[in-house]
Short mmCIF file of C-alpha atoms in Angstrom, two decimals:
data_model
loop_
_atom_site.label_atom_id
_atom_site.label_comp_id
_atom_site.label_asym_id
_atom_site.label_seq_id
_atom_site.Cartn_x
_atom_site.Cartn_y
_atom_site.Cartn_z
CA MET A 1 124.14 147.43 -124.13
CA ASN A 2 127.02 147.46 -126.44
CA TYR A 3 128.11 151.04 -127.23
CA LYS A 4 129.59 150.01 -130.55
CA ILE A 5 126.06 149.41 -131.58
CA LYS A 6 125.34 153.10 -131.46
CA TYR A 7 127.46 153.81 -134.41
CA LYS A 8 126.63 153.30 -138.07
CA LEU A 9 126.68 149.77 -139.33
CA THR A 10 129.35 148.60 -141.83
CA ALA A 11 128.02 146.97 -144.88
CA ASP A 12 129.38 143.65 -143.57
CA GLN A 13 127.55 144.17 -140.23
CA ALA A 14 124.48 145.02 -142.15
CA ASP A 15 124.63 141.81 -144.20
CA LYS A 16 124.80 139.88 -141.08
CA LEU A 17 121.91 141.69 -139.41
CA ILE A 18 119.73 141.36 -142.54
CA GLU A 19 120.38 137.61 -142.65
CA LYS A 20 119.35 137.50 -138.92
CA TYR A 21 116.36 139.64 -139.76
CA TYR A 22 115.02 137.23 -142.31
CA GLU A 23 115.26 134.38 -139.74
CA GLY A 24 113.12 136.64 -137.33
CA PHE A 25 115.96 136.84 -134.87
CA THR A 26 116.73 140.61 -134.75
CA SER A 27 115.52 142.71 -131.89
CA VAL A 28 113.59 146.07 -132.46
CA GLU A 29 116.78 147.87 -131.56
CA GLU A 30 118.93 146.00 -134.34
CA GLU A 31 116.19 146.65 -136.74
CA ARG A 32 116.38 150.37 -135.88
CA GLN A 33 120.13 150.20 -136.71
CA LEU A 34 119.42 148.42 -140.01
CA LYS A 35 116.86 151.11 -140.78
CA ALA A 36 119.28 153.74 -140.16
CA PHE A 37 121.87 152.05 -142.27
CA LEU A 38 119.48 151.54 -145.10
CA ALA A 39 118.34 155.17 -145.07
CA GLN A 40 121.77 156.10 -146.60
CA ALA A 41 122.10 156.98 -150.19
CA ASP A 42 124.58 155.19 -152.58
CA LEU A 43 124.48 151.86 -150.99
CA PRO A 44 125.42 148.73 -152.92
CA GLU A 45 122.89 147.29 -155.24
CA ARG A 46 122.36 144.18 -153.14
CA PHE A 47 120.53 146.42 -150.44
CA LYS A 48 117.94 147.66 -152.89
CA ALA A 49 115.12 145.32 -151.79
CA GLU A 50 115.73 145.89 -148.05
CA GLN A 51 115.87 149.67 -148.63
CA ALA A 52 112.47 149.47 -150.23
CA ILE A 53 111.02 147.27 -147.56
CA PHE A 54 112.39 148.97 -144.59
CA GLY A 55 111.58 152.29 -146.11
CA TYR A 56 107.97 151.22 -146.53
CA PHE A 57 107.80 149.94 -142.89
CA GLU A 58 109.16 153.31 -141.73
CA THR A 59 106.27 155.09 -143.41
CA LYS A 60 103.73 152.84 -141.57
CA GLN A 61 105.23 153.11 -138.13
CA SER A 62 102.73 154.10 -135.43
CA LYS A 63 103.15 152.08 -132.32
CA PRO A 64 100.76 153.28 -129.58
CA SER A 65 103.67 153.73 -127.32
CA PHE A 66 103.98 153.13 -123.67
CA SER A 67 107.49 154.24 -123.78
CA ILE A 68 108.70 157.33 -121.88
CA ARG A 69 111.07 158.28 -124.60
CA PRO A 70 108.87 160.56 -126.53
CA TYR A 71 107.74 162.37 -123.30
CA LEU A 72 111.41 162.64 -122.36
CA ARG A 73 112.07 164.55 -125.46
CA TRP A 74 109.28 167.14 -124.39
CA ALA A 75 110.54 167.13 -120.89
CA GLY A 76 113.82 168.10 -122.33
CA VAL A 77 112.46 170.87 -124.41
CA ALA A 78 110.54 172.17 -121.32
CA VAL A 79 113.78 172.15 -119.23
CA ILE A 80 115.51 174.07 -121.86
CA ILE A 81 112.79 176.62 -122.24
CA PHE A 82 112.72 177.00 -118.35
CA VAL A 83 116.43 177.43 -118.18
CA ILE A 84 116.32 180.06 -120.89
CA GLY A 85 113.48 181.90 -119.18
CA LEU A 86 115.24 181.69 -115.75
CA GLY A 87 118.39 183.00 -117.34
CA ALA A 88 116.68 185.93 -119.02
CA GLN A 89 114.98 186.68 -115.85
CA ILE A 90 118.14 186.93 -113.78
CA PHE A 91 120.02 188.88 -116.59
CA LYS A 92 117.12 191.36 -116.47
CA GLN A 93 117.19 191.63 -112.76
CA GLN A 94 121.01 192.13 -112.65
CA ASN A 95 120.69 194.79 -115.16
CA LEU A 96 117.98 196.58 -113.55
CA SER A 97 119.64 196.63 -109.93
CA ASP A 98 122.56 198.91 -110.21
CA TYR A 99 123.13 201.31 -112.88
CA ALA A 100 123.26 204.92 -113.70
CA TYR A 101 123.37 207.11 -116.83
CA VAL A 102 126.32 209.33 -116.95
CA ASN A 103 126.18 211.57 -119.94
CA GLY A 104 123.89 209.11 -121.73
CA VAL A 105 126.05 206.15 -121.08
CA LYS A 106 124.78 203.28 -118.93
CA ILE A 107 126.99 202.35 -116.11
CA THR A 108 126.52 199.13 -114.07
CA ASP A 109 129.64 199.14 -112.21
CA LYS A 110 128.81 199.95 -108.50
CA GLN A 111 132.04 201.69 -107.67
CA THR A 112 131.86 203.87 -110.58
CA VAL A 113 128.31 204.78 -109.85
CA ARG A 114 129.15 205.55 -106.22
CA CYS A 115 132.04 207.92 -107.39
CA VAL A 116 129.90 209.62 -109.94
CA ALA A 117 127.08 210.10 -107.33
CA GLU A 118 129.36 211.53 -104.78
CA LYS A 119 130.81 214.06 -107.22
CA THR A 120 127.33 215.20 -108.07
CA MET A 121 126.38 215.55 -104.51
CA LYS A 122 129.42 217.69 -103.84
CA GLU A 123 128.65 219.82 -106.78
CA ILE A 124 125.24 220.38 -105.51
CA SER A 125 126.47 221.15 -101.97
CA LYS A 126 129.04 223.79 -103.47
CA ASP A 127 126.31 225.53 -105.31
CA THR A 128 124.14 225.99 -102.27
CA ASP A 129 124.64 228.97 -99.72
CA GLY A 130 124.47 228.73 -95.99
CA LYS A 131 125.70 226.30 -93.47
CA SER A 132 122.44 224.59 -92.66
CA GLN A 133 121.85 223.83 -96.19
CA LYS A 134 125.35 222.43 -96.42
CA LEU A 135 124.59 219.99 -93.65
CA ASP A 136 121.35 219.10 -95.21
CA ALA A 137 123.06 218.35 -98.38
CA LYS A 138 125.62 216.24 -96.56
CA GLU A 139 122.88 214.43 -94.65
CA MET A 140 121.04 213.84 -98.03
CA MET A 141 124.30 212.56 -99.61
CA ARG A 142 124.68 210.14 -96.87
CA GLN A 143 121.16 208.84 -97.14
CA GLN A 144 121.40 208.43 -100.82
CA LEU A 145 124.77 206.61 -100.66
CA SER A 146 123.60 204.17 -98.03
CA THR A 147 121.77 202.38 -100.81
CA PHE A 148 125.15 201.45 -102.17
CA SER A 149 126.77 200.11 -99.07
CA GLU A 150 123.89 197.67 -98.34
CA MET B 1 91.76 147.92 -120.69
CA SER B 2 95.30 147.95 -119.52
CA GLN B 3 98.01 145.45 -120.61
CA GLU B 4 97.77 143.84 -117.31
CA ARG B 5 94.02 143.45 -117.37
CA PHE B 6 94.30 142.11 -120.88
CA LYS B 7 96.70 139.44 -119.72
CA ALA B 8 94.58 138.60 -116.73
CA GLU B 9 91.13 138.61 -118.35
CA ILE B 10 91.51 137.79 -122.03
CA LEU B 11 94.53 135.56 -122.20
CA PRO B 12 92.97 132.78 -119.90
CA LEU B 13 90.21 132.54 -122.43
CA ARG B 14 92.47 131.21 -125.02
CA GLN B 15 91.54 127.41 -124.59
CA LYS B 16 87.98 128.21 -124.64
CA LEU B 17 88.40 130.27 -127.89
CA PHE B 18 90.39 127.61 -129.48
CA HIS B 19 87.56 125.22 -129.06
CA ILE B 20 85.24 127.45 -130.52
CA ALA B 21 87.44 128.00 -133.35
CA GLN B 22 88.14 124.21 -133.99
CA HIS B 23 84.43 123.55 -133.85
CA ILE B 24 83.86 125.91 -136.84
CA LEU B 25 87.12 125.35 -138.72
CA VAL B 26 87.73 121.58 -137.81
CA GLU B 27 91.42 121.79 -138.66
CA GLU B 28 93.58 122.33 -135.72
CA ASP B 29 96.36 124.42 -137.52
CA GLU B 30 93.56 126.86 -138.74
CA ALA B 31 91.97 127.08 -135.43
CA GLU B 32 95.12 127.95 -133.83
CA ASP B 33 96.01 130.63 -136.54
CA ALA B 34 92.33 132.05 -136.06
CA VAL B 35 92.74 132.27 -132.28
CA GLN B 36 96.10 134.06 -132.56
CA GLU B 37 94.37 136.45 -135.11
CA VAL B 38 91.56 137.09 -132.75
CA LEU B 39 93.85 137.70 -129.72
CA LEU B 40 95.91 140.23 -131.81
CA LYS B 41 92.59 141.82 -132.93
CA LEU B 42 91.54 142.06 -129.37
CA TRP B 43 94.94 143.37 -128.24
CA HIS B 44 94.67 146.28 -130.64
CA THR B 45 91.25 147.24 -129.61
CA ARG B 46 91.82 146.58 -125.90
CA ASP B 47 91.19 150.26 -125.10
CA SER B 48 87.54 149.81 -126.05
CA LEU B 49 87.09 146.37 -124.44
CA ASN B 50 85.92 148.14 -121.16
CA LYS B 51 82.76 149.09 -122.91
CA TYR B 52 81.31 145.55 -122.89
CA ASP B 53 79.61 144.21 -119.85
CA SER B 54 81.64 140.88 -120.19
CA ALA B 55 84.93 141.02 -122.04
CA ALA B 56 84.78 137.28 -122.19
CA ALA B 57 81.48 137.10 -123.96
CA TYR B 58 82.70 139.69 -126.46
CA ALA B 59 85.86 137.74 -127.18
CA THR B 60 83.78 134.64 -127.75
CA THR B 61 81.51 136.52 -130.34
CA VAL B 62 84.61 138.00 -132.07
CA THR B 63 86.16 134.47 -132.37
CA LYS B 64 82.94 133.04 -133.87
CA ASN B 65 82.57 135.73 -136.37
CA HIS B 66 86.20 135.65 -137.28
CA CYS B 67 85.98 131.90 -137.86
CA LEU B 68 82.83 132.20 -140.05
CA ASP B 69 84.50 134.81 -142.08
CA ARG B 70 87.60 132.73 -142.56
CA LEU B 71 85.40 129.95 -143.61
CA LYS B 72 83.71 132.17 -146.13
CA VAL B 73 86.88 133.47 -147.64
CA LYS B 74 88.30 129.92 -147.78
CA SER B 75 85.43 128.57 -149.87
CA ARG B 76 85.64 131.63 -152.17
CA THR B 77 89.46 131.26 -152.80
CA ASP B 78 88.95 127.41 -153.37
CA LEU B 79 86.67 128.19 -156.11
CA LEU B 80 88.88 130.78 -157.77
CA ASP B 81 92.24 129.06 -157.25
CA ASP B 82 94.35 128.80 -160.34
CA SER B 83 92.54 130.82 -162.72
CA TYR B 84 92.52 133.84 -160.38
CA ASN B 85 96.27 133.45 -159.60
CA THR B 86 97.42 133.56 -163.09
CA ARG B 87 95.32 136.41 -163.83
CA ALA B 88 96.87 138.36 -160.93
CA GLY B 89 100.33 137.15 -161.82
CA THR B 90 103.35 139.08 -162.54
CA ASP B 91 103.15 138.96 -166.31
CA ASN B 92 100.12 141.07 -166.63
CA PRO B 93 101.04 144.47 -168.18
CA HIS B 94 98.16 146.25 -166.79
CA LEU B 95 98.96 145.21 -163.21
CA GLN B 96 102.66 145.89 -163.74
CA LEU B 97 101.76 149.39 -164.54
CA GLU B 98 99.38 149.72 -161.76
CA ARG B 99 101.80 148.63 -159.27
CA LYS B 100 104.88 150.15 -160.26
CA ASN B 101 105.11 152.20 -157.21
CA THR B 102 107.10 150.72 -154.45
CA GLU B 103 104.69 151.46 -151.70
CA ASP B 104 101.69 150.11 -153.61
CA ILE B 105 103.63 146.92 -154.49
CA LEU B 106 104.68 146.26 -150.79
CA LYS B 107 101.29 147.14 -149.48
CA GLN B 108 99.67 144.54 -151.84
CA ILE B 109 102.40 142.01 -151.16
CA ILE B 110 101.74 142.31 -147.43
CA GLU B 111 97.88 142.19 -147.88
CA LYS B 112 98.40 138.93 -149.67
CA LEU B 113 100.05 137.12 -146.71
CA PRO B 114 98.09 134.88 -144.57
CA PRO B 115 96.34 136.92 -141.90
CA LEU B 116 98.41 135.82 -138.96
CA GLN B 117 101.69 136.58 -140.79
CA GLN B 118 100.33 139.82 -141.73
CA ALA B 119 99.36 140.72 -138.28
CA ILE B 120 102.84 139.54 -136.90
CA ILE B 121 104.79 141.48 -139.44
CA ARG B 122 102.74 144.58 -138.72
CA MET B 123 103.34 144.34 -134.95
CA LYS B 124 107.13 143.48 -135.30
CA ASP B 125 108.08 145.78 -138.33
CA MET B 126 105.64 148.62 -137.99
CA GLU B 127 104.57 148.70 -134.50
CA GLU B 128 107.98 147.74 -132.96
CA TYR B 129 106.88 145.01 -130.63
CA GLU B 130 109.41 142.50 -129.71
CA VAL B 131 108.80 138.84 -130.54
CA ASP B 132 108.26 137.75 -127.04
CA GLU B 133 105.70 140.36 -126.47
CA ILE B 134 103.76 139.17 -129.52
CA ALA B 135 104.18 135.67 -128.12
CA GLU B 136 102.78 136.70 -124.79
CA ILE B 137 99.81 138.58 -126.38
CA THR B 138 98.89 135.55 -128.64
CA GLY B 139 99.56 133.01 -126.01
CA THR B 140 102.10 131.10 -128.23
CA THR B 141 105.75 130.38 -128.10
CA VAL B 142 108.50 132.82 -129.02
CA GLU B 143 109.57 130.22 -131.62
CA ALA B 144 106.10 130.00 -133.32
CA VAL B 145 106.03 133.75 -133.68
CA ARG B 146 109.66 133.84 -135.00
CA VAL B 147 108.88 131.12 -137.62
CA ASN B 148 105.69 133.07 -138.84
CA LEU B 149 107.67 136.30 -138.87
CA SER B 150 110.58 134.78 -140.76
CA ARG B 151 108.26 133.23 -143.42
CA ALA B 152 106.47 136.48 -143.74
CA ARG B 153 109.56 138.51 -144.21
CA LYS B 154 111.15 136.19 -146.77
CA LYS B 155 107.94 135.95 -148.68
CA VAL B 156 107.74 139.86 -148.77
CA ARG B 157 111.33 140.03 -150.24
CA GLU B 158 110.76 137.14 -152.63
CA ASP B 159 107.55 138.86 -154.07
CA TYR B 160 109.06 142.22 -154.07
CA LEU B 161 112.02 141.05 -156.18
CA LYS B 162 109.49 139.29 -158.49
CA TRP B 163 107.58 142.48 -158.93
CA THR B 164 110.56 144.69 -159.65
CA ASN B 165 112.45 142.36 -161.79
CA VAL B 166 109.87 141.27 -164.14
#
């Protein structure tokens, strides 16, 4: 199919198509172009009759269509909704996986979270008395931090 | 009934339906028009054709009734002829007022077309069938459909201009 056809007709092209239309030679596709052309405002006076006639046909259109085109549109809508849903899901998951609140601020960077966590652990181990507890704290720290190195 | 089944079961009846039509209407042209109208009618109701035990018997009945109706309408319009047409003409102020609305005007113009032209212009301009599809459904040539379509469209334009430029 000619790609030029997709663009709006000029008045001269429309004149030619209208002539063809009255001889019964236009295809459905060409008539759609004419319809699009005639739907414009401020057309020359000579198009008045065709504007009325095509406008009338437009309101009566109701082909029981076997065409896949209308379904294609809905399929498109479905795909868009699916992609948005999927995107939202992934976004949500990413946000949930690694983050910590430091002084009320949410941090999602793994390195930062690790540093802060280590610091906190050290502080805890400083506070506790006795060697055994110190070891326990170290062990605990290792266990906790192993989550981040996975 | 699917498109394929319609083509396989209804279209082959064309010759038989034509004979029935000619038997009632006598004139060949009229019988031809009547058969095309019947086929288009059947085409539009093809979804419900499965209901009938025999689609062929149903098509025959539809053809008979359609031709008898045509005959009735014909004898009525023959009687009315000129006096009716002048009354319904463009110079009647009451009618002008009633029909000033574009949609009403076009609706009435199309309703006044011969039934076959009406059916063809509906299928092409409103239901967006291609000319060759219509030819296939009615079992006629593309050229015959095109000529009828062209006549119908020219007539609509002519009458519309008549109405609006009174």
